[in-house]
Amino acid sequence: MNTLQKKYLADTRNNSDLKSGQSGHVEWNCPSNIALIKYWGKKPFQQPINPSVSFSLMHSTTVMTVDYEVKEKEDGLVLEFLVEDQPNVLFAERVLNYLNHVSKYLPFLNRMHLKVKSVNSFPHSAGIASSASSFGALALALCNIEQLLFGTTADEHDFLRKSSFLARLGSGSASRSVYGGYALWGHLADVDGSSDETAVSISGIVHPVFLNYRDSILVVKSGSKAISSSDGHRLMEHHPFAGARIIQANKNIEILLRALSVGDTYLFTEVLENEALTLHGLMLSSNPGYILMQPGTIEILNKILIFRKETGNPVGFTLDAGANVHLLYPAAIETEVRIFIENELKKHCENGWIIHDEVGSGPKETKAQ
Ligand code: DP6
C-alpha cells in the first residue's frame, strides 16, 4: 500500500465522537490550473504514469459551499447537490461516487447530510478544466469539515497535502489545484516530498518572471468534447508510444524545472509547446485515434509561431484535451501581445471569445461559521 494512503487510513477519526445534529457551513474557492507538463495516462489507484506540472489560474475558479449536518444514524451519506443553482444529475452522481469512495479516509461522511452548491467563475462550456477546480474545492471543504467536527488542527502543509491527496481521487489534475502558483504531481527523484499520491508546491523554485505569467485562453470551440479526458487516459493503457512518452515527460519536466528556476522564458516556451503537441499527437496515434483540434486551433498555432519569429517575443501555446488554445507570456509584454490577439487571433475564436487569466495565488476559504 502507498505511504500516504496508509497514513490517512490509520488517521481516521471515530464517528462515536460525533453528536447528532452537529452542523456547520464551509465555503472554498479553488482555482482551475493549466498543465505545462501533461498528465496523460494513469496507473491503478488514480496515479499518473508520468509527473506533471501546472500553474493555478487567478480568475478561473470554483466556489464550493457545503452545509453539513450529522445524522442520528450511521446509515450512509445523503447528498443534495446543485451546480449553478441547478440540479446536475451526471455531476451529482460522480460526486456521490467520489464521496462514498473517500469515506474510507473520512468515515464521518457515512453520518452526513451534505448540501453542496458549486458555482464556477467561468462558463462551463469554455473548456477550462472545471473538474480540477471542483474536486480541489470539494477536497478542501471536506478536510475543513473534518477539522471542525473533531476539533483537530493541522499545519497548512499537512492540510493542503491531505486535500491534494483527496482531490486527486476525484480528478487527477485537481491534486495540483489546491496550491497557488506552480505545482508538481508525481514522483521525481530530485524533488523532495514529490509523490504520485499528492501534488506539492514548487513555487519556491520559480523565478519571479513566471510568478505573474499571463494565460490568455482562446476559445475556439465551446461545449463538451467528443472524447473525455478519462477516455483519453484509458487509451494510453495500450498505446504503442506509452513507454516513450513516459521517458519524454520525465526529460521535459527536468528542462521545465530548469527554465522555471533560471527564468528562461524561451526554454519554457519550447517545452510547453512540445508537451501540447505531444498530447495531441498521442490522441492522433491512439487506437482509435481522434482529433480534438479544430481548423481555428491550427490557424492560431501557426500565427503564434510567426509572431514569435517576427518579434522575438517569448509567447508560447499550450493545449488541454480540447480545441482551445492557452497563450502563455510574461506580464511585461502584455500590451503588445493583447494587440496581437485582438488583430490576429480573435477572429478564430468562437464569437471572439477570449478569457484573460494569469498565475493565481491559490485556494481561499471564503466563509466559515
Ligand atoms: C490534458 O485530471 O481531467 O488536462 O483524472 O480522469 O479526472 P481525470 O483526468 P483529468 O486529466 C487532465 C488531462 C489534461 C492534462 C493535465 O491537466 O495534466
CSV table of C-alpha atoms and ligand atoms in Angstrom, one decimal:
chain,number,residue,atom,x,y,z
A,1,MET,CA,0.0,0.0,0.0
A,2,ASN,CA,1.2,3.5,-0.7
A,3,THR,CA,2.6,5.6,2.1
A,4,LEU,CA,0.1,8.4,2.3
A,5,GLN,CA,-2.9,6.1,1.8
A,6,LYS,CA,-1.7,4.0,4.7
A,7,LYS,CA,-1.2,7.1,6.9
A,8,TYR,CA,-4.7,8.6,6.1
A,9,LEU,CA,-6.4,5.2,6.6
A,10,ALA,CA,-4.7,5.0,10.0
A,11,ASP,CA,-5.6,8.6,10.9
A,12,THR,CA,-9.3,8.3,10.6
A,13,ARG,CA,-11.5,9.8,13.4
A,14,ASN,CA,-14.0,7.9,15.4
A,15,ASN,CA,-17.7,8.6,14.5
A,16,SER,CA,-18.8,7.9,18.1
A,17,ASP,CA,-17.3,11.3,18.9
A,18,LEU,CA,-19.9,13.0,16.7
A,19,LYS,CA,-23.1,14.5,18.1
A,20,SER,CA,-26.3,14.1,16.2
A,21,GLY,CA,-27.5,17.4,14.8
A,22,GLN,CA,-24.0,18.9,14.9
A,23,SER,CA,-23.9,21.2,11.9
A,24,GLY,CA,-21.9,23.8,10.1
A,25,HIS,CA,-21.0,25.5,6.8
A,26,VAL,CA,-17.8,25.8,4.9
A,27,GLU,CA,-17.0,27.6,1.6
A,28,TRP,CA,-13.9,27.2,-0.5
A,29,ASN,CA,-12.8,29.0,-3.6
A,30,CYS,CA,-10.4,26.9,-5.6
A,31,PRO,CA,-8.7,27.6,-9.0
A,32,SER,CA,-8.5,25.6,-12.1
A,33,ASN,CA,-5.0,25.1,-13.4
A,34,ILE,CA,-3.2,24.8,-16.8
A,35,ALA,CA,-0.8,21.9,-17.2
A,36,LEU,CA,2.6,22.7,-18.7
A,37,ILE,CA,3.8,19.1,-18.5
A,38,LYS,CA,0.8,17.0,-19.2
A,39,TYR,CA,-0.7,14.2,-17.1
A,40,TRP,CA,-1.8,11.8,-19.7
A,41,GLY,CA,-2.3,8.1,-18.7
A,42,LYS,CA,-2.9,6.5,-15.4
A,43,LYS,CA,-1.6,3.7,-13.2
A,44,PRO,CA,-4.0,1.9,-10.8
A,45,PHE,CA,-5.4,4.0,-7.8
A,46,GLN,CA,-5.6,7.1,-9.9
A,47,GLN,CA,-1.9,7.6,-10.1
A,48,PRO,CA,-0.2,9.2,-13.1
A,49,ILE,CA,2.1,7.3,-15.4
A,50,ASN,CA,4.3,10.4,-15.5
A,51,PRO,CA,4.8,13.5,-13.3
A,52,SER,CA,3.1,16.7,-14.4
A,53,VAL,CA,3.5,20.4,-13.6
A,54,SER,CA,0.9,23.2,-13.8
A,55,PHE,CA,0.1,26.7,-12.6
A,56,SER,CA,-3.1,27.6,-10.9
A,57,LEU,CA,-5.2,30.3,-12.6
A,58,MET,CA,-6.2,33.5,-10.9
A,59,HIS,CA,-9.7,34.1,-12.2
A,60,SER,CA,-11.0,30.7,-13.3
A,61,THR,CA,-12.2,29.2,-10.0
A,62,THR,CA,-15.0,27.2,-8.4
A,63,VAL,CA,-16.7,28.2,-5.2
A,64,MET,CA,-18.0,25.2,-3.3
A,65,THR,CA,-20.4,25.8,-0.5
A,66,VAL,CA,-21.1,22.9,1.9
A,67,ASP,CA,-23.7,22.8,4.6
A,68,TYR,CA,-23.3,19.7,6.7
A,69,GLU,CA,-25.3,18.1,9.5
A,70,VAL,CA,-24.5,14.9,11.5
A,71,LYS,CA,-27.4,12.4,11.2
A,72,GLU,CA,-28.6,10.3,14.1
A,73,LYS,CA,-27.7,7.1,12.5
A,74,GLU,CA,-24.7,6.0,10.5
A,75,ASP,CA,-26.7,4.8,7.6
A,76,GLY,CA,-24.9,6.3,4.6
A,77,LEU,CA,-24.3,9.7,3.2
A,78,VAL,CA,-27.2,11.9,2.0
A,79,LEU,CA,-26.2,14.4,-0.7
A,80,GLU,CA,-28.0,17.3,-2.2
A,81,PHE,CA,-26.0,18.8,-5.0
A,82,LEU,CA,-26.5,21.9,-7.2
A,83,VAL,CA,-24.3,23.3,-9.9
A,84,GLU,CA,-25.0,27.0,-10.6
A,85,ASP,CA,-28.2,26.6,-8.6
A,86,GLN,CA,-29.5,23.8,-10.9
A,87,PRO,CA,-29.6,20.0,-10.4
A,88,ASN,CA,-26.9,18.3,-12.4
A,89,VAL,CA,-27.6,14.6,-12.4
A,90,LEU,CA,-24.4,13.4,-14.1
A,91,PHE,CA,-22.0,15.5,-11.9
A,92,ALA,CA,-24.0,14.8,-8.8
A,93,GLU,CA,-23.6,11.1,-9.4
A,94,ARG,CA,-19.9,11.5,-10.0
A,95,VAL,CA,-19.6,13.5,-6.7
A,96,LEU,CA,-21.7,10.9,-4.8
A,97,ASN,CA,-19.5,8.1,-6.0
A,98,TYR,CA,-16.5,10.1,-5.1
A,99,LEU,CA,-17.7,10.9,-1.6
A,100,ASN,CA,-18.5,7.2,-1.0
A,101,HIS,CA,-15.1,6.3,-2.3
A,102,VAL,CA,-13.2,8.7,0.0
A,103,SER,CA,-15.4,7.8,3.1
A,104,LYS,CA,-12.7,5.2,3.9
A,105,TYR,CA,-10.4,8.2,4.7
A,106,LEU,CA,-13.3,10.3,6.1
A,107,PRO,CA,-15.7,7.9,7.8
A,108,PHE,CA,-17.8,10.8,9.1
A,109,LEU,CA,-19.2,11.1,5.6
A,110,ASN,CA,-21.3,8.0,6.4
A,111,ARG,CA,-23.2,10.0,9.0
A,112,MET,CA,-23.5,13.2,7.0
A,113,HIS,CA,-26.3,15.1,5.3
A,114,LEU,CA,-24.5,17.4,2.9
A,115,LYS,CA,-25.9,20.2,0.9
A,116,VAL,CA,-23.3,21.1,-1.7
A,117,LYS,CA,-23.5,24.1,-4.1
A,118,SER,CA,-20.9,24.6,-6.8
A,119,VAL,CA,-20.5,27.8,-8.8
A,120,ASN,CA,-17.8,28.4,-11.4
A,121,SER,CA,-16.5,31.8,-12.2
A,122,PHE,CA,-16.1,30.7,-15.8
A,123,PRO,CA,-18.7,29.3,-18.2
A,124,HIS,CA,-18.9,25.5,-18.2
A,125,SER,CA,-18.6,25.5,-22.0
A,126,ALA,CA,-15.3,27.4,-22.1
A,127,GLY,CA,-13.3,24.3,-21.9
A,128,ILE,CA,-11.5,25.3,-18.7
A,129,ALA,CA,-11.0,22.2,-16.5
A,130,SER,CA,-13.9,22.5,-14.1
A,131,SER,CA,-13.2,19.1,-12.6
A,132,ALA,CA,-9.8,20.4,-11.3
A,133,SER,CA,-11.3,23.4,-9.5
A,134,SER,CA,-14.4,21.5,-8.4
A,135,PHE,CA,-12.7,18.5,-6.8
A,136,GLY,CA,-10.0,20.8,-5.4
A,137,ALA,CA,-12.6,22.9,-3.7
A,138,LEU,CA,-14.6,19.9,-2.5
A,139,ALA,CA,-11.5,18.2,-1.0
A,140,LEU,CA,-10.5,21.4,0.8
A,141,ALA,CA,-14.1,21.7,2.1
A,142,LEU,CA,-14.0,18.0,3.3
A,143,CYS,CA,-10.7,18.5,5.2
A,144,ASN,CA,-12.1,21.6,6.7
A,145,ILE,CA,-15.3,19.9,7.9
A,146,GLU,CA,-13.2,17.1,9.4
A,147,GLN,CA,-11.3,19.7,11.4
A,148,LEU,CA,-14.5,21.5,12.6
A,149,LEU,CA,-16.2,18.2,13.5
A,150,PHE,CA,-13.4,16.8,15.5
A,151,GLY,CA,-11.6,19.9,16.7
A,152,THR,CA,-8.4,18.8,15.1
A,153,THR,CA,-5.9,21.1,13.6
A,154,ALA,CA,-3.1,20.5,11.1
A,155,ASP,CA,-0.5,22.9,9.9
A,156,GLU,CA,-1.1,24.4,6.4
A,157,HIS,CA,1.4,21.9,4.8
A,158,ASP,CA,-0.4,18.9,6.1
A,159,PHE,CA,-3.9,20.3,5.4
A,160,LEU,CA,-3.0,21.0,1.8
A,161,ARG,CA,-1.3,17.7,1.3
A,162,LYS,CA,-4.3,15.8,2.5
A,163,SER,CA,-6.6,18.0,0.4
A,164,SER,CA,-4.4,17.3,-2.6
A,165,PHE,CA,-4.5,13.6,-1.9
A,166,LEU,CA,-8.3,13.6,-1.7
A,167,ALA,CA,-8.7,15.9,-4.7
A,168,ARG,CA,-6.6,13.5,-6.8
A,169,LEU,CA,-9.0,10.7,-6.1
A,170,GLY,CA,-11.8,12.9,-7.7
A,171,SER,CA,-9.8,14.1,-10.7
A,172,GLY,CA,-6.0,13.7,-11.2
A,173,SER,CA,-5.4,17.3,-12.2
A,174,ALA,CA,-7.3,18.6,-9.2
A,175,SER,CA,-4.4,17.4,-7.0
A,176,ARG,CA,-2.4,20.4,-8.3
A,177,SER,CA,-5.2,23.0,-7.9
A,178,VAL,CA,-5.0,23.1,-4.1
A,179,TYR,CA,-1.8,25.1,-4.4
A,180,GLY,CA,-1.3,28.6,-5.6
A,181,GLY,CA,1.4,29.3,-8.2
A,182,TYR,CA,3.2,26.2,-9.5
A,183,ALA,CA,2.6,22.6,-8.5
A,184,LEU,CA,4.1,19.2,-9.3
A,185,TRP,CA,2.2,16.0,-9.1
A,186,GLY,CA,4.1,12.7,-9.5
A,187,HIS,CA,7.3,11.3,-8.0
A,188,LEU,CA,10.6,12.9,-9.2
A,189,ALA,CA,13.8,11.7,-7.6
A,190,ASP,CA,15.2,15.2,-7.5
A,191,VAL,CA,12.2,16.9,-5.7
A,192,ASP,CA,11.8,16.2,-2.0
A,193,GLY,CA,8.3,15.2,-1.0
A,194,SER,CA,7.1,14.7,-4.6
A,195,SER,CA,4.7,11.8,-4.9
A,196,ASP,CA,2.3,10.0,-7.2
A,197,GLU,CA,-0.3,10.3,-4.3
A,198,THR,CA,-0.3,14.0,-3.9
A,199,ALA,CA,0.9,17.2,-5.5
A,200,VAL,CA,3.5,19.5,-4.0
A,201,SER,CA,4.0,23.3,-4.4
A,202,ILE,CA,7.1,24.2,-6.4
A,203,SER,CA,6.6,27.9,-6.4
A,204,GLY,CA,9.6,28.3,-4.2
A,205,ILE,CA,12.0,27.4,-7.0
A,206,VAL,CA,10.2,29.5,-9.6
A,207,HIS,CA,11.9,32.7,-11.0
A,208,PRO,CA,9.8,35.9,-10.4
A,209,VAL,CA,9.2,36.3,-14.2
A,210,PHE,CA,7.0,33.3,-14.1
A,211,LEU,CA,5.1,34.2,-10.9
A,212,ASN,CA,2.7,36.6,-12.7
A,213,TYR,CA,2.8,34.9,-16.1
A,214,ARG,CA,-0.3,35.5,-18.3
A,215,ASP,CA,-2.6,32.9,-19.8
A,216,SER,CA,-5.0,34.2,-22.5
A,217,ILE,CA,-7.5,31.4,-23.2
A,218,LEU,CA,-8.6,31.5,-26.9
A,219,VAL,CA,-11.9,29.7,-27.0
A,220,VAL,CA,-12.0,28.1,-30.5
A,221,LYS,CA,-14.8,25.7,-29.7
A,222,SER,CA,-17.1,25.8,-26.7
A,223,GLY,CA,-19.1,22.9,-25.4
A,224,SER,CA,-18.2,19.4,-24.4
A,225,LYS,CA,-15.6,17.3,-26.2
A,226,ALA,CA,-16.2,14.2,-28.3
A,227,ILE,CA,-13.8,12.2,-26.2
A,228,SER,CA,-13.5,12.9,-22.4
A,229,SER,CA,-10.1,13.2,-20.7
A,230,SER,CA,-11.0,10.0,-18.8
A,231,ASP,CA,-11.4,8.1,-22.1
A,232,GLY,CA,-8.2,9.6,-23.3
A,233,HIS,CA,-6.3,8.4,-20.2
A,234,ARG,CA,-7.7,4.9,-20.8
A,235,LEU,CA,-6.5,4.9,-24.4
A,236,MET,CA,-2.9,5.4,-23.0
A,237,GLU,CA,-3.1,1.9,-21.4
A,238,HIS,CA,-2.4,0.1,-24.7
A,239,HIS,CA,-0.8,3.0,-26.5
A,240,PRO,CA,2.2,1.9,-28.6
A,241,PHE,CA,4.1,5.1,-27.6
A,242,ALA,CA,3.3,5.0,-23.9
A,243,GLY,CA,6.8,3.9,-22.9
A,244,ALA,CA,8.5,6.6,-25.0
A,245,ARG,CA,6.0,9.2,-23.6
A,246,ILE,CA,7.0,8.4,-20.0
A,247,ILE,CA,10.7,8.9,-20.8
A,248,GLN,CA,9.9,12.2,-22.7
A,249,ALA,CA,7.7,13.6,-20.0
A,250,ASN,CA,10.5,13.0,-17.4
A,251,LYS,CA,13.0,14.7,-19.6
A,252,ASN,CA,10.7,17.6,-20.3
A,253,ILE,CA,10.0,18.1,-16.7
A,254,GLU,CA,13.7,18.3,-15.9
A,255,ILE,CA,14.1,21.0,-18.7
A,256,LEU,CA,11.0,22.8,-17.5
A,257,LEU,CA,12.1,23.0,-13.9
A,258,ARG,CA,15.4,24.4,-15.1
A,259,ALA,CA,13.7,27.0,-17.2
A,260,LEU,CA,11.4,27.9,-14.3
A,261,SER,CA,14.2,28.3,-11.8
A,262,VAL,CA,16.5,30.4,-14.0
A,263,GLY,CA,13.7,32.5,-15.6
A,264,ASP,CA,14.4,31.3,-19.2
A,265,THR,CA,11.1,32.1,-20.9
A,266,TYR,CA,12.3,30.8,-24.3
A,267,LEU,CA,13.3,27.4,-23.0
A,268,PHE,CA,9.9,27.3,-21.1
A,269,THR,CA,8.1,28.0,-24.4
A,270,GLU,CA,10.0,25.2,-26.2
A,271,VAL,CA,9.0,22.6,-23.6
A,272,LEU,CA,5.5,24.0,-23.3
A,273,GLU,CA,4.7,23.6,-27.0
A,274,ASN,CA,6.4,20.2,-27.2
A,275,GLU,CA,4.1,18.9,-24.5
A,276,ALA,CA,1.0,20.4,-26.1
A,277,LEU,CA,1.8,18.9,-29.5
A,278,THR,CA,2.8,15.6,-27.9
A,279,LEU,CA,-0.5,15.4,-26.0
A,280,HIS,CA,-2.5,15.8,-29.3
A,281,GLY,CA,0.0,13.5,-31.1
A,282,LEU,CA,-0.9,10.8,-28.6
A,283,MET,CA,-4.5,11.3,-29.3
A,284,LEU,CA,-4.0,11.1,-33.0
A,285,SER,CA,-2.0,7.9,-32.6
A,286,SER,CA,-4.4,6.2,-30.1
A,287,ASN,CA,-6.5,3.3,-31.2
A,288,PRO,CA,-9.0,4.6,-32.1
A,289,GLY,CA,-7.3,7.8,-32.9
A,290,TYR,CA,-9.1,11.1,-32.6
A,291,ILE,CA,-8.8,14.8,-33.3
A,292,LEU,CA,-9.7,17.5,-30.8
A,293,MET,CA,-8.0,20.4,-32.6
A,294,GLN,CA,-10.2,22.4,-35.0
A,295,PRO,CA,-9.1,24.4,-38.1
A,296,GLY,CA,-9.1,27.5,-35.9
A,297,THR,CA,-6.7,25.9,-33.5
A,298,ILE,CA,-4.2,25.3,-36.2
A,299,GLU,CA,-4.6,28.8,-37.6
A,300,ILE,CA,-3.9,30.2,-34.1
A,301,LEU,CA,-0.9,28.0,-33.5
A,302,ASN,CA,0.7,29.0,-36.8
A,303,LYS,CA,0.1,32.6,-36.2
A,304,ILE,CA,1.7,32.4,-32.7
A,305,LEU,CA,4.8,30.8,-34.3
A,306,ILE,CA,5.1,33.5,-36.9
A,307,PHE,CA,4.6,36.3,-34.3
A,308,ARG,CA,7.3,34.8,-32.1
A,309,LYS,CA,9.7,34.6,-35.0
A,310,GLU,CA,9.0,38.1,-36.2
A,311,THR,CA,9.0,39.9,-32.8
A,312,GLY,CA,11.3,37.6,-30.8
A,313,ASN,CA,8.7,37.7,-28.0
A,314,PRO,CA,8.6,34.7,-25.7
A,315,VAL,CA,4.9,33.8,-26.3
A,316,GLY,CA,4.0,30.1,-26.4
A,317,PHE,CA,1.0,28.0,-26.6
A,318,THR,CA,-0.3,25.0,-24.8
A,319,LEU,CA,-3.5,22.9,-25.3
A,320,ASP,CA,-5.5,20.9,-23.0
A,321,ALA,CA,-7.6,17.9,-24.2
A,322,GLY,CA,-9.7,20.2,-26.4
A,323,ALA,CA,-9.6,22.7,-29.2
A,324,ASN,CA,-8.9,25.8,-27.2
A,325,VAL,CA,-5.5,27.5,-27.1
A,326,HIS,CA,-3.8,28.8,-24.0
A,327,LEU,CA,-1.4,31.6,-24.9
A,328,LEU,CA,1.3,32.0,-22.2
A,329,TYR,CA,3.5,35.0,-21.9
A,330,PRO,CA,5.3,37.3,-19.5
A,331,ALA,CA,3.3,40.2,-17.9
A,332,ALA,CA,5.9,42.6,-19.2
A,333,ILE,CA,4.8,42.2,-22.9
A,334,GLU,CA,1.1,42.1,-22.1
A,335,THR,CA,0.2,45.2,-24.1
A,336,GLU,CA,1.9,44.1,-27.2
A,337,VAL,CA,0.5,40.6,-27.0
A,338,ARG,CA,-3.0,41.8,-26.4
A,339,ILE,CA,-2.8,43.9,-29.6
A,340,PHE,CA,-1.6,40.7,-31.5
A,341,ILE,CA,-4.5,38.7,-30.0
A,342,GLU,CA,-7.1,41.4,-31.0
A,343,ASN,CA,-5.8,41.8,-34.5
A,344,GLU,CA,-4.8,38.2,-35.4
A,345,LEU,CA,-6.2,35.6,-33.1
A,346,LYS,CA,-9.6,36.8,-32.0
A,347,LYS,CA,-11.2,36.1,-35.4
A,348,HIS,CA,-10.5,32.4,-35.0
A,349,CYS,CA,-12.3,32.3,-31.6
A,350,GLU,CA,-16.0,31.4,-31.2
A,351,ASN,CA,-17.8,34.7,-31.1
A,352,GLY,CA,-14.4,36.3,-30.4
A,353,TRP,CA,-14.4,34.6,-27.0
A,354,ILE,CA,-11.1,35.1,-25.1
A,355,ILE,CA,-10.6,34.7,-21.3
A,356,HIS,CA,-7.6,36.6,-20.0
A,357,ASP,CA,-6.2,34.8,-16.9
A,358,GLU,CA,-2.9,34.6,-15.1
A,359,VAL,CA,-1.0,32.7,-12.4
A,360,GLY,CA,-3.1,32.8,-9.2
A,361,SER,CA,-2.3,32.6,-5.5
A,362,GLY,CA,-4.4,29.5,-4.9
A,363,PRO,CA,-7.5,28.5,-3.0
A,364,LYS,CA,-9.2,30.6,-0.3
A,365,GLU,CA,-11.6,29.8,2.4
A,366,THR,CA,-14.3,32.3,1.6
A,367,LYS,CA,-16.6,31.8,4.6
A,368,ALA,CA,-16.8,29.6,7.6
A,369,GLN,CA,-19.3,29.5,10.6
B,1,DP6,C1,-5.0,17.0,-20.6
B,1,DP6,O1,-7.5,15.3,-14.5
B,1,DP6,O2,-9.3,15.7,-16.2
B,1,DP6,O3,-5.8,18.3,-18.8
B,1,DP6,O4,-8.0,12.2,-13.6
B,1,DP6,O5,-9.6,11.3,-15.3
B,1,DP6,O6,-10.2,13.4,-14.0
B,1,DP6,P1,-9.1,12.5,-14.6
B,1,DP6,O7,-8.4,13.4,-15.7
B,1,DP6,P2,-8.1,14.9,-15.8
B,1,DP6,O8,-7.0,15.0,-16.9
B,1,DP6,C2,-6.4,16.1,-17.3
B,1,DP6,C3,-5.6,15.9,-18.6
B,1,DP6,C4,-5.0,17.2,-19.1
B,1,DP6,C5,-3.6,17.3,-18.7
B,1,DP6,C6,-3.3,17.8,-17.3
B,1,DP6,O9,-4.1,18.6,-16.7
B,1,DP6,O10,-2.3,17.5,-16.7
